[in-house]
Coordinates of C-alpha atoms in Angstrom, one line a residue:
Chain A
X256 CA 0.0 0.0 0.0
X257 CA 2.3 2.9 -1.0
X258 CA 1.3 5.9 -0.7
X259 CA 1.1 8.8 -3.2
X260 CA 2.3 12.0 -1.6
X261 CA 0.3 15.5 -2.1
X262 CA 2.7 18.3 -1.6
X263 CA 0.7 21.8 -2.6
X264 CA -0.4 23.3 0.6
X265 CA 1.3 25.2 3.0
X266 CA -0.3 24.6 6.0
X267 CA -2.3 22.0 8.1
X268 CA -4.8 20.6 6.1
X269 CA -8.3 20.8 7.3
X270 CA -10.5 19.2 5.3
X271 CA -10.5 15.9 2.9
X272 CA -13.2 15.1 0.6
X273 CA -13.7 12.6 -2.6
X274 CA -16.3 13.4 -5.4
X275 CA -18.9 10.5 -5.7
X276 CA -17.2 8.7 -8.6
X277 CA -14.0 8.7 -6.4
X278 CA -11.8 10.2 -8.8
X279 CA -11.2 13.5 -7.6
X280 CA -10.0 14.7 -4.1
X281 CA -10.8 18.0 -3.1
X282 CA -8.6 19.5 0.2
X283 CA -8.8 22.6 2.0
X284 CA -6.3 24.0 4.7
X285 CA -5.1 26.7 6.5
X286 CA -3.4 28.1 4.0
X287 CA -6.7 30.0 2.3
X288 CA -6.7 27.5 -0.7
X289 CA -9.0 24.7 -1.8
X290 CA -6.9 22.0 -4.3
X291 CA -8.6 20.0 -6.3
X292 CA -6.4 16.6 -7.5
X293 CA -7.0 13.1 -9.3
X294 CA -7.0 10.8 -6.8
X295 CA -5.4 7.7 -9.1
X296 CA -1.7 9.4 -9.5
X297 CA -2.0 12.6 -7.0
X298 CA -1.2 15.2 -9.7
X299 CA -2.6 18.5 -9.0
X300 CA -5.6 19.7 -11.3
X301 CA -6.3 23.1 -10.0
X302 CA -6.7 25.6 -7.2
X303 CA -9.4 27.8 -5.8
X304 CA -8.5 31.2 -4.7
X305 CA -10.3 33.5 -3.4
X306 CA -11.0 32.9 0.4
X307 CA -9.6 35.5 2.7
X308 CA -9.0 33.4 5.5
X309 CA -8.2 30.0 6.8
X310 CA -10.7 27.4 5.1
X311 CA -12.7 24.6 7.6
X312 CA -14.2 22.5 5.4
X313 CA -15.2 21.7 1.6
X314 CA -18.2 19.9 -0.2
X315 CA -19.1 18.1 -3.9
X316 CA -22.4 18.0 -5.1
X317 CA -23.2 14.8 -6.3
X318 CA -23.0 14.9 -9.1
X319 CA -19.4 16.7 -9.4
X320 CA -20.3 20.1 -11.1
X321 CA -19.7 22.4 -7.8
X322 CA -18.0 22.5 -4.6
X323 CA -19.1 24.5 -1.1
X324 CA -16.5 25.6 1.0
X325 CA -16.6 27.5 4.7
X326 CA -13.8 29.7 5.9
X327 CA -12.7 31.3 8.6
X328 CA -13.4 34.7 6.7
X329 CA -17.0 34.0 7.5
X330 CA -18.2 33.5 4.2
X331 CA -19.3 30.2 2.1
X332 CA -18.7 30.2 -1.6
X333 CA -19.8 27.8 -4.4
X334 CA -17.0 27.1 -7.1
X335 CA -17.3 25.7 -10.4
X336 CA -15.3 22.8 -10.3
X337 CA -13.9 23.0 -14.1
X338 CA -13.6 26.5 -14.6
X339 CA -12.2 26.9 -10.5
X340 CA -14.6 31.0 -11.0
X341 CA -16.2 31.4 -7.6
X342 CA -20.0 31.8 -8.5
X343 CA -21.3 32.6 -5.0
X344 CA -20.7 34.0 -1.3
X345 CA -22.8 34.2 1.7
X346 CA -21.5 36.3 4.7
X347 CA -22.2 35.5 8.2
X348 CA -20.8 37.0 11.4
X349 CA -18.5 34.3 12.1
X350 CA -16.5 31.8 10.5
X351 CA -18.1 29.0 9.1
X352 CA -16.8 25.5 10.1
X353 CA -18.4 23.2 8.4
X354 CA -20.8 22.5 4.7
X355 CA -22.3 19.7 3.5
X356 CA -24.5 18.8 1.0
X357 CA -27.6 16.6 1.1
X358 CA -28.3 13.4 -1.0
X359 CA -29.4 15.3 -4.1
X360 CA -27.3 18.5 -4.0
X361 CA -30.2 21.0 -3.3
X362 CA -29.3 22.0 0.0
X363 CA -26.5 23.2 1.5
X364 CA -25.8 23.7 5.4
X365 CA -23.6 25.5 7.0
X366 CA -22.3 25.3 10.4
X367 CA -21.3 28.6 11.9
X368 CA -18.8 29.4 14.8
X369 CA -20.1 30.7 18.8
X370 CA -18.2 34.3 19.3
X371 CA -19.1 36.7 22.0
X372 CA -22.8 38.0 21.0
X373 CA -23.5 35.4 18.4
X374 CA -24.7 31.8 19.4
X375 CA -23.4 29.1 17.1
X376 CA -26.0 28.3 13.9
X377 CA -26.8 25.8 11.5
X378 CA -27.6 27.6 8.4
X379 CA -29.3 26.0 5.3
X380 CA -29.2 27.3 1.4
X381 CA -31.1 26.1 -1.3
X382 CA -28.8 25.6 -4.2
X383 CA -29.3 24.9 -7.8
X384 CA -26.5 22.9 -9.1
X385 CA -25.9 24.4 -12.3
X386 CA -23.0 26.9 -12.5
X387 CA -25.2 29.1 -15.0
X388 CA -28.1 29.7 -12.2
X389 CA -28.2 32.6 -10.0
X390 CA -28.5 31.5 -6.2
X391 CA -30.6 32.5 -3.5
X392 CA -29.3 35.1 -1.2
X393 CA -32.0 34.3 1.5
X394 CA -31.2 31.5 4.0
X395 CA -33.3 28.6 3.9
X396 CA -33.7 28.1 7.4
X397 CA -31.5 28.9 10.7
X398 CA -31.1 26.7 13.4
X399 CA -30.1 28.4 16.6
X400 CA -27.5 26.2 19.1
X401 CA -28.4 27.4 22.3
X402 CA -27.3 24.7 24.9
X403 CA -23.5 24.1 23.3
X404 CA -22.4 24.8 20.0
X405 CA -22.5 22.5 16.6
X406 CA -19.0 22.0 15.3
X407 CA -20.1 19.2 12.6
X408 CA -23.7 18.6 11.0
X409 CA -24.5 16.6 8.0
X410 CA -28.2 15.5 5.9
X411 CA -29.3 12.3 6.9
X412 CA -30.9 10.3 4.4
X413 CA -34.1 11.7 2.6
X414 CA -32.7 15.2 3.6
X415 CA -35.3 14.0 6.8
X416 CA -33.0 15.0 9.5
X417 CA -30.2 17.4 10.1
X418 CA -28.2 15.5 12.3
X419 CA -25.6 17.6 14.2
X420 CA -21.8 17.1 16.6
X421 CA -21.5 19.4 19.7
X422 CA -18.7 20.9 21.9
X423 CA -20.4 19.3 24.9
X424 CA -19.9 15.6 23.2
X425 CA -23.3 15.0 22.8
X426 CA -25.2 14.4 19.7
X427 CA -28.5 15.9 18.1
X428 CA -31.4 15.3 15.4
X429 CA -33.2 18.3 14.0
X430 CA -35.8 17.9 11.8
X431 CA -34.6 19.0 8.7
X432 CA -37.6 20.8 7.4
X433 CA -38.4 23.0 10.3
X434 CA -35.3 22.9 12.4
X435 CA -37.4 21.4 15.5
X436 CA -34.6 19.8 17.7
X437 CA -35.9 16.0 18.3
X438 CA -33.4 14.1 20.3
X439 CA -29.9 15.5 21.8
X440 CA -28.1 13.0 23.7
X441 CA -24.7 12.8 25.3
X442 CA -22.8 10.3 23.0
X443 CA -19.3 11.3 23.8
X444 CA -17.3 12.1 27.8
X445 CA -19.7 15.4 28.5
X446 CA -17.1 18.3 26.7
X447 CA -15.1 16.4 25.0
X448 CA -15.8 17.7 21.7
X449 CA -17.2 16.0 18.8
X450 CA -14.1 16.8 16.1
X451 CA -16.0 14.8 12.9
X452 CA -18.7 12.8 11.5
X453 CA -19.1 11.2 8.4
X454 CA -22.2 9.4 6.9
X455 CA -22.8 5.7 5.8
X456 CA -23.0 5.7 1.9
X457 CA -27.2 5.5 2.3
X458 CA -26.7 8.6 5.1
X459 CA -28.7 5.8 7.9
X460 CA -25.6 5.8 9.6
X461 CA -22.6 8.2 10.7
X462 CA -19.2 7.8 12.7
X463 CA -18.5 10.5 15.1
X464 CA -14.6 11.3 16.0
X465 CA -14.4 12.9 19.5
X466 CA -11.7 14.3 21.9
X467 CA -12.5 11.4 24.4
X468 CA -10.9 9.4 22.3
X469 CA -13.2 6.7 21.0
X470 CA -15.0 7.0 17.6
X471 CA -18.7 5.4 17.6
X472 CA -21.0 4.4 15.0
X473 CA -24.6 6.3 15.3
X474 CA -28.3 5.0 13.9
X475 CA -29.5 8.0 12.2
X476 CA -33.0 7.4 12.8
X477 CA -32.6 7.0 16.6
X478 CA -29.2 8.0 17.7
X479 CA -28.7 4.8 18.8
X480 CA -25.2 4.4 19.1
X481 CA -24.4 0.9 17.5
X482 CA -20.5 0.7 17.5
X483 CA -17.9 2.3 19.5
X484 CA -14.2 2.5 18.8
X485 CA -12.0 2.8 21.5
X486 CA -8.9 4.9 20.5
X487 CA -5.2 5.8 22.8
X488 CA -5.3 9.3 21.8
X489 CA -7.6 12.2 21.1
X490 CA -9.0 11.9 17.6
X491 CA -9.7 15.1 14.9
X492 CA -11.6 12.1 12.3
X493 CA -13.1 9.1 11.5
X494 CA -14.6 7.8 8.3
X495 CA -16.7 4.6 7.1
X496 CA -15.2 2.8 4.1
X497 CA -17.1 1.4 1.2
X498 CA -17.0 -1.8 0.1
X499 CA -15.3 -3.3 3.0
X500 CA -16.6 -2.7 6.6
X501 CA -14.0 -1.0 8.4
X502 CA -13.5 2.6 9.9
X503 CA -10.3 4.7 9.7
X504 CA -9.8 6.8 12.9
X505 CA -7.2 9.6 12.6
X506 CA -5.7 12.0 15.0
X507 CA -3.0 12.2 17.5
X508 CA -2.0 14.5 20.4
X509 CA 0.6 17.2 18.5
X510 CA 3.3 18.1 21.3
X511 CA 4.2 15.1 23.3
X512 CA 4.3 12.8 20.2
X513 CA 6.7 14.9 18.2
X514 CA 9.8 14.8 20.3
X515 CA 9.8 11.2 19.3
X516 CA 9.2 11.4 15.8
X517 CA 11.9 9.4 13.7
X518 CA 13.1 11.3 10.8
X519 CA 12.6 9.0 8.4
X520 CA 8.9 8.3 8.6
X521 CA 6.1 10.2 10.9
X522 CA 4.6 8.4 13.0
X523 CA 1.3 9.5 13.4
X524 CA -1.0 6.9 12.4
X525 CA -4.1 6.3 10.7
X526 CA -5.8 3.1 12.7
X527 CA -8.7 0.8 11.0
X528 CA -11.0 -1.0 12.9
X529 CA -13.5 -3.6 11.8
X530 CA -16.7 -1.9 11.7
X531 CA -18.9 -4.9 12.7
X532 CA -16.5 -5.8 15.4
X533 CA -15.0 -3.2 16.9
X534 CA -11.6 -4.6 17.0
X535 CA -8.5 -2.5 15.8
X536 CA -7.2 -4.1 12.9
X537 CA -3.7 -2.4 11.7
X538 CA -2.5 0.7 11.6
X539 CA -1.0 3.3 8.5
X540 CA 1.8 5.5 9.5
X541 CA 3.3 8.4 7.9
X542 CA 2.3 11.8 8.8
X543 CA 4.4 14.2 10.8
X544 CA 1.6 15.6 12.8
X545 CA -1.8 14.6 13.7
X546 CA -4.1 13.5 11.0
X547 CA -6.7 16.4 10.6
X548 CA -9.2 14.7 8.4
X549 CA -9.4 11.4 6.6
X550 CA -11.7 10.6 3.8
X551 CA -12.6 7.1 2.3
X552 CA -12.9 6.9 -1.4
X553 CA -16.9 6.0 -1.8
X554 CA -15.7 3.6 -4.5
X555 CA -13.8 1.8 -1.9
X556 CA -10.7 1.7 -3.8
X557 CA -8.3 4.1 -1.3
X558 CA -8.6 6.3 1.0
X559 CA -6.4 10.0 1.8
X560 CA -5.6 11.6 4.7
X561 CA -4.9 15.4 5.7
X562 CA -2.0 15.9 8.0
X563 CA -1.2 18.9 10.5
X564 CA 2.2 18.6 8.6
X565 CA 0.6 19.8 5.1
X566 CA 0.8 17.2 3.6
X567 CA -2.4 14.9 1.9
X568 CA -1.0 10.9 1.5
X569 CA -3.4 8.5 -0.7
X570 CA -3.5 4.8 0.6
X571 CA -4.5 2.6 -2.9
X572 CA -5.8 -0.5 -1.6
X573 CA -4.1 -3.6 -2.5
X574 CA -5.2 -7.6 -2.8
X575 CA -4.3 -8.0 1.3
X576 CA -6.5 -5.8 2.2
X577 CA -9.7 -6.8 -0.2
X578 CA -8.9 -10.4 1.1
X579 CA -9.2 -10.2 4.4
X580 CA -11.7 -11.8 6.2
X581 CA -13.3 -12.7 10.1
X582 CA -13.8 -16.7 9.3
X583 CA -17.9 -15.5 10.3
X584 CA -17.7 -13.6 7.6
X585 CA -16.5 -15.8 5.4
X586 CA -18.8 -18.4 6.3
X587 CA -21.6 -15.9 5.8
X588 CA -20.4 -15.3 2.0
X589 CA -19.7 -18.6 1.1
X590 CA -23.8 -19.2 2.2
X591 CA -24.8 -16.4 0.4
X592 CA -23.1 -17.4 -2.2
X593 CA -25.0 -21.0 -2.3
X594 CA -28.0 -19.6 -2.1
X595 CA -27.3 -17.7 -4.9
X596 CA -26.6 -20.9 -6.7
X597 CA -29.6 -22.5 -5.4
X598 CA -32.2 -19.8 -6.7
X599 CA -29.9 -19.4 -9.8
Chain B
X16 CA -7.1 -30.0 29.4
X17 CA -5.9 -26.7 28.6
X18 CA -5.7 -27.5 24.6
X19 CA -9.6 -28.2 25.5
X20 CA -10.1 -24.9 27.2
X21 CA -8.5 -22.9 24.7
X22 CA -10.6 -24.2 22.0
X23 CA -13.6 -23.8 24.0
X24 CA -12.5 -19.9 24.6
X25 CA -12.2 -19.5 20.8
X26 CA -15.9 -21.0 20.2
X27 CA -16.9 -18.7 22.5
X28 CA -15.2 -16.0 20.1
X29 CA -16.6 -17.5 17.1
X30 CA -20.3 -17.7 18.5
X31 CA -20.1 -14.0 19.6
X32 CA -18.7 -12.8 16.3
X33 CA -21.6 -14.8 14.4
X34 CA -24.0 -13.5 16.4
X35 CA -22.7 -9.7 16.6
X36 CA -22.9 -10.3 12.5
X37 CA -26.2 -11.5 12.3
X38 CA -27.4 -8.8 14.5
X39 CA -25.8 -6.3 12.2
X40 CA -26.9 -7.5 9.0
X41 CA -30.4 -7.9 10.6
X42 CA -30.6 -4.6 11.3
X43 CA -28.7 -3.3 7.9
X44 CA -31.4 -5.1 6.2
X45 CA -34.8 -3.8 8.6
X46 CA -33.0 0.2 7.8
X47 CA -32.6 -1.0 4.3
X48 CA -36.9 -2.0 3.8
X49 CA -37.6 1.0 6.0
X50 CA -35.9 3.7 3.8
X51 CA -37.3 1.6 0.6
X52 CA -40.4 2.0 2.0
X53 CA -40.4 5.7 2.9
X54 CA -38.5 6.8 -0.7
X55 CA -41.5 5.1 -2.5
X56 CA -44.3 7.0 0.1
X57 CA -42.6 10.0 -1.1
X58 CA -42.6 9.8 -4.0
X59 CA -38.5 9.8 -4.7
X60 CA -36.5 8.1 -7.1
X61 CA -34.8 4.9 -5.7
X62 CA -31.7 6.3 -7.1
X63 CA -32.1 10.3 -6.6
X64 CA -28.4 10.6 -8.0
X65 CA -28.5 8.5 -10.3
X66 CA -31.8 10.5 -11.8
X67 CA -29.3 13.8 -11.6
X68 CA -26.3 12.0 -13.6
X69 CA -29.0 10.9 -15.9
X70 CA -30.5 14.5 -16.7
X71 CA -26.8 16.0 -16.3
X72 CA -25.8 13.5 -19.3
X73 CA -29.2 14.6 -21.3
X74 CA -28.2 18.0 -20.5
X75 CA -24.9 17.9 -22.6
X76 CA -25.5 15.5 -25.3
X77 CA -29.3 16.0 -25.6
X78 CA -30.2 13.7 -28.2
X79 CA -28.6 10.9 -26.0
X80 CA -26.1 10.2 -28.5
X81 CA -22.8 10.3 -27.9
X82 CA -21.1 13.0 -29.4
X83 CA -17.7 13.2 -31.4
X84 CA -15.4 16.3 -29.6
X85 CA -12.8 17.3 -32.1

């Protein structure tokens, strides 16, 4: 499994996202630049400039004609992907953390940052993905964190639910329509804060990351919390891979660890667990610094990771890793597989 | 004796991996009917993104033919 390098930013990476078919990776970073690259042979297709600030957090609509991005400069912009023109900004009072879109690419949220005199929000914006059509300057619909402050949300699936991470470790629904809050419940250690979550490919499910050091694996109908993933160090990100069923759990505690980095190689790690299981499985090093963000390619093929060192590294997958097995699981594909013969 | 117990451990292992993966795909396939279910009450595509690639595709070559870029 060697990894590709991607040297073009200049600071700690923030964000790591793939495009649906899982060709593209799109990063952002401190550094006030969103890159765009192929995620096959890590060459570099393009920047976006424009931001005046550092930038939190990038989306692609699903169909791979725009990205969203949310910046420190307190603004989200649209981009044409091809082109790299910014066709939109909304301004807010604070910096915005976090965007995502939802299953069909007509809304966008928006999480927005607590600062003395303004709570922290969850905005919405209807988009039209079309790089031609003028947006909507009006938000949507504005969810007010009043107890602790979002610092992830994501669409669950149908767009039903808004489903959002706190400060305070805990978890909430929202109905996604009018912005009722249903359920919040303390997931994580009460203020260790939630640093990521990520969605199931059918958005029923999500991973959160959290400060206390465990990942868990949330119903999003319920907030039942099915899985949990018990880490040795706080973690920034956690992710769900396709195909097989593992997680990748990133992070790492910057200052003690570094004194005993080797030269040679970082050793910050990325660590996969079996999903079903729970047990840690093996572990990627390679970064220099904790491991801000890490992103599974929905295609199942690789997965990348964003470093506090700069740097983006993209795992391919090889045979080891598509081979491997629990003997249950085995045994449950090799009957599956016989009653697909039998009905054949 | 303790070849026996250690076996006996790892059946224990095996049994509580099977069920742990029965209970999983159980419930993958219950949230799997369920969201089926509501897609079709509402009236969405099985596939919504599919449906967008679809009219993306229709949207550049119209005629649905594929079209010869010099």
């Amino acid at each position: 499994m060697r990894p590709i390098l991607l040297k073009g930013h200049e600071r700690p990476l923030t964000q790591v996202k793939y495009n649906r078919d899982g060709d593209l990776i799109f990063t952002t970073s401190k550094d006030q630049q969103i890159c765009v690259w192929f995620s096959h042979n890590g060459e570099r297709l393009g920047t976006y400039r424009g931001h005046q600030g550092a930038i939190w957090s990038v989306d692609v609509d699903p169909t791979s004609t725009i990205i969203a991005s949310g910046s420190a400069d307190n603004t989200i912009r649209l981009w044409d992907i091809k082109t790299g023109k910014c066709l939109k900004s909304w301004e807010f009072p604070t910096a915005v953390k976090r965007v995502e879109f939802n299953e069909d690419g007509s809304k966008l949220l928006g999480v927005t940052e607590k600062r003395m005199g303004h709570l922290g929000t969850i905005v919405v914006l209807d988009i039209k993905i079309d790089v031609e059509a003028e947006q909507s300057d009006e938000k949507a619909l504005t969810i007010v964190c009043e107890e602790s402050k979002a610092t992830v949300a994501g669409w669950s699936y149908l767009s039903k639910y808004i489903i959002a991470g706190h400060e305070d470790g805990s978890v909430s629904q929202y109905d996604a329509k009018t912005g009722d809050l249903i359920y919040n419940i303390p997931v994580h250690e009460l203020n260790s804060s939630i640093t990521d979550m990520q969605w199931s490919s059918d958005r029923t499910y999500f991973i959160t990351a959290s400060q206390d050091k465990t990942a868990k694996l949330i119903s999003a109908k319920d907030l039942e919390v099915l899985k949990s993933y018990p880490a040795d160090t706080p973690l920034n990100t956690a992710t769900i891979t396709a195909k097989k069923d593992f997680v990748i759990l990133g992070g790492g505690q910057a200052a003690s660890e570094v004194t005993t980095t080797s030269s040679r190689q970082g050793r910050f790690e990325a660590r996969f667990y079996h999903k079903i299981f729970e047990d840690e499985i093996g572990r990627v090093r390679g970064h220099f610094g904790p491991l801000n963000s890490i992103a599974a390619d929905p295609t199942g093929k690789s997965y990348a990771s964003g470093g506090e060192d700069g740097y983006v590294r993209v795992h391919h997958f090889d045979k080891g890793y598509f081979d491997f097995m629990y003997e249950v699981e085995r045994e449950r594909a090799n009957r599956q597989q016989q009653m697909g013969t039998a009905t054949a | 004796e303790d070849a026996e117990r250690i076996t006996s451990a790892d059946v224990a292992v095996v049994e509580h991996r099977r069920r742990v993966l029965d209970e999983w795909y159980a419930w993958r396939d219950a949230m799997e009917k369920e969201l089926a279910e509501e897609r079709a009450a509402l009236g969405l595509p099985a596939d919504p993104v599919g449906e967008l690639l679809r009219a993306k595709a229709a949207e550049i070559a119209p005629d649905g033919q594929e079209q010869v870029i010099e």
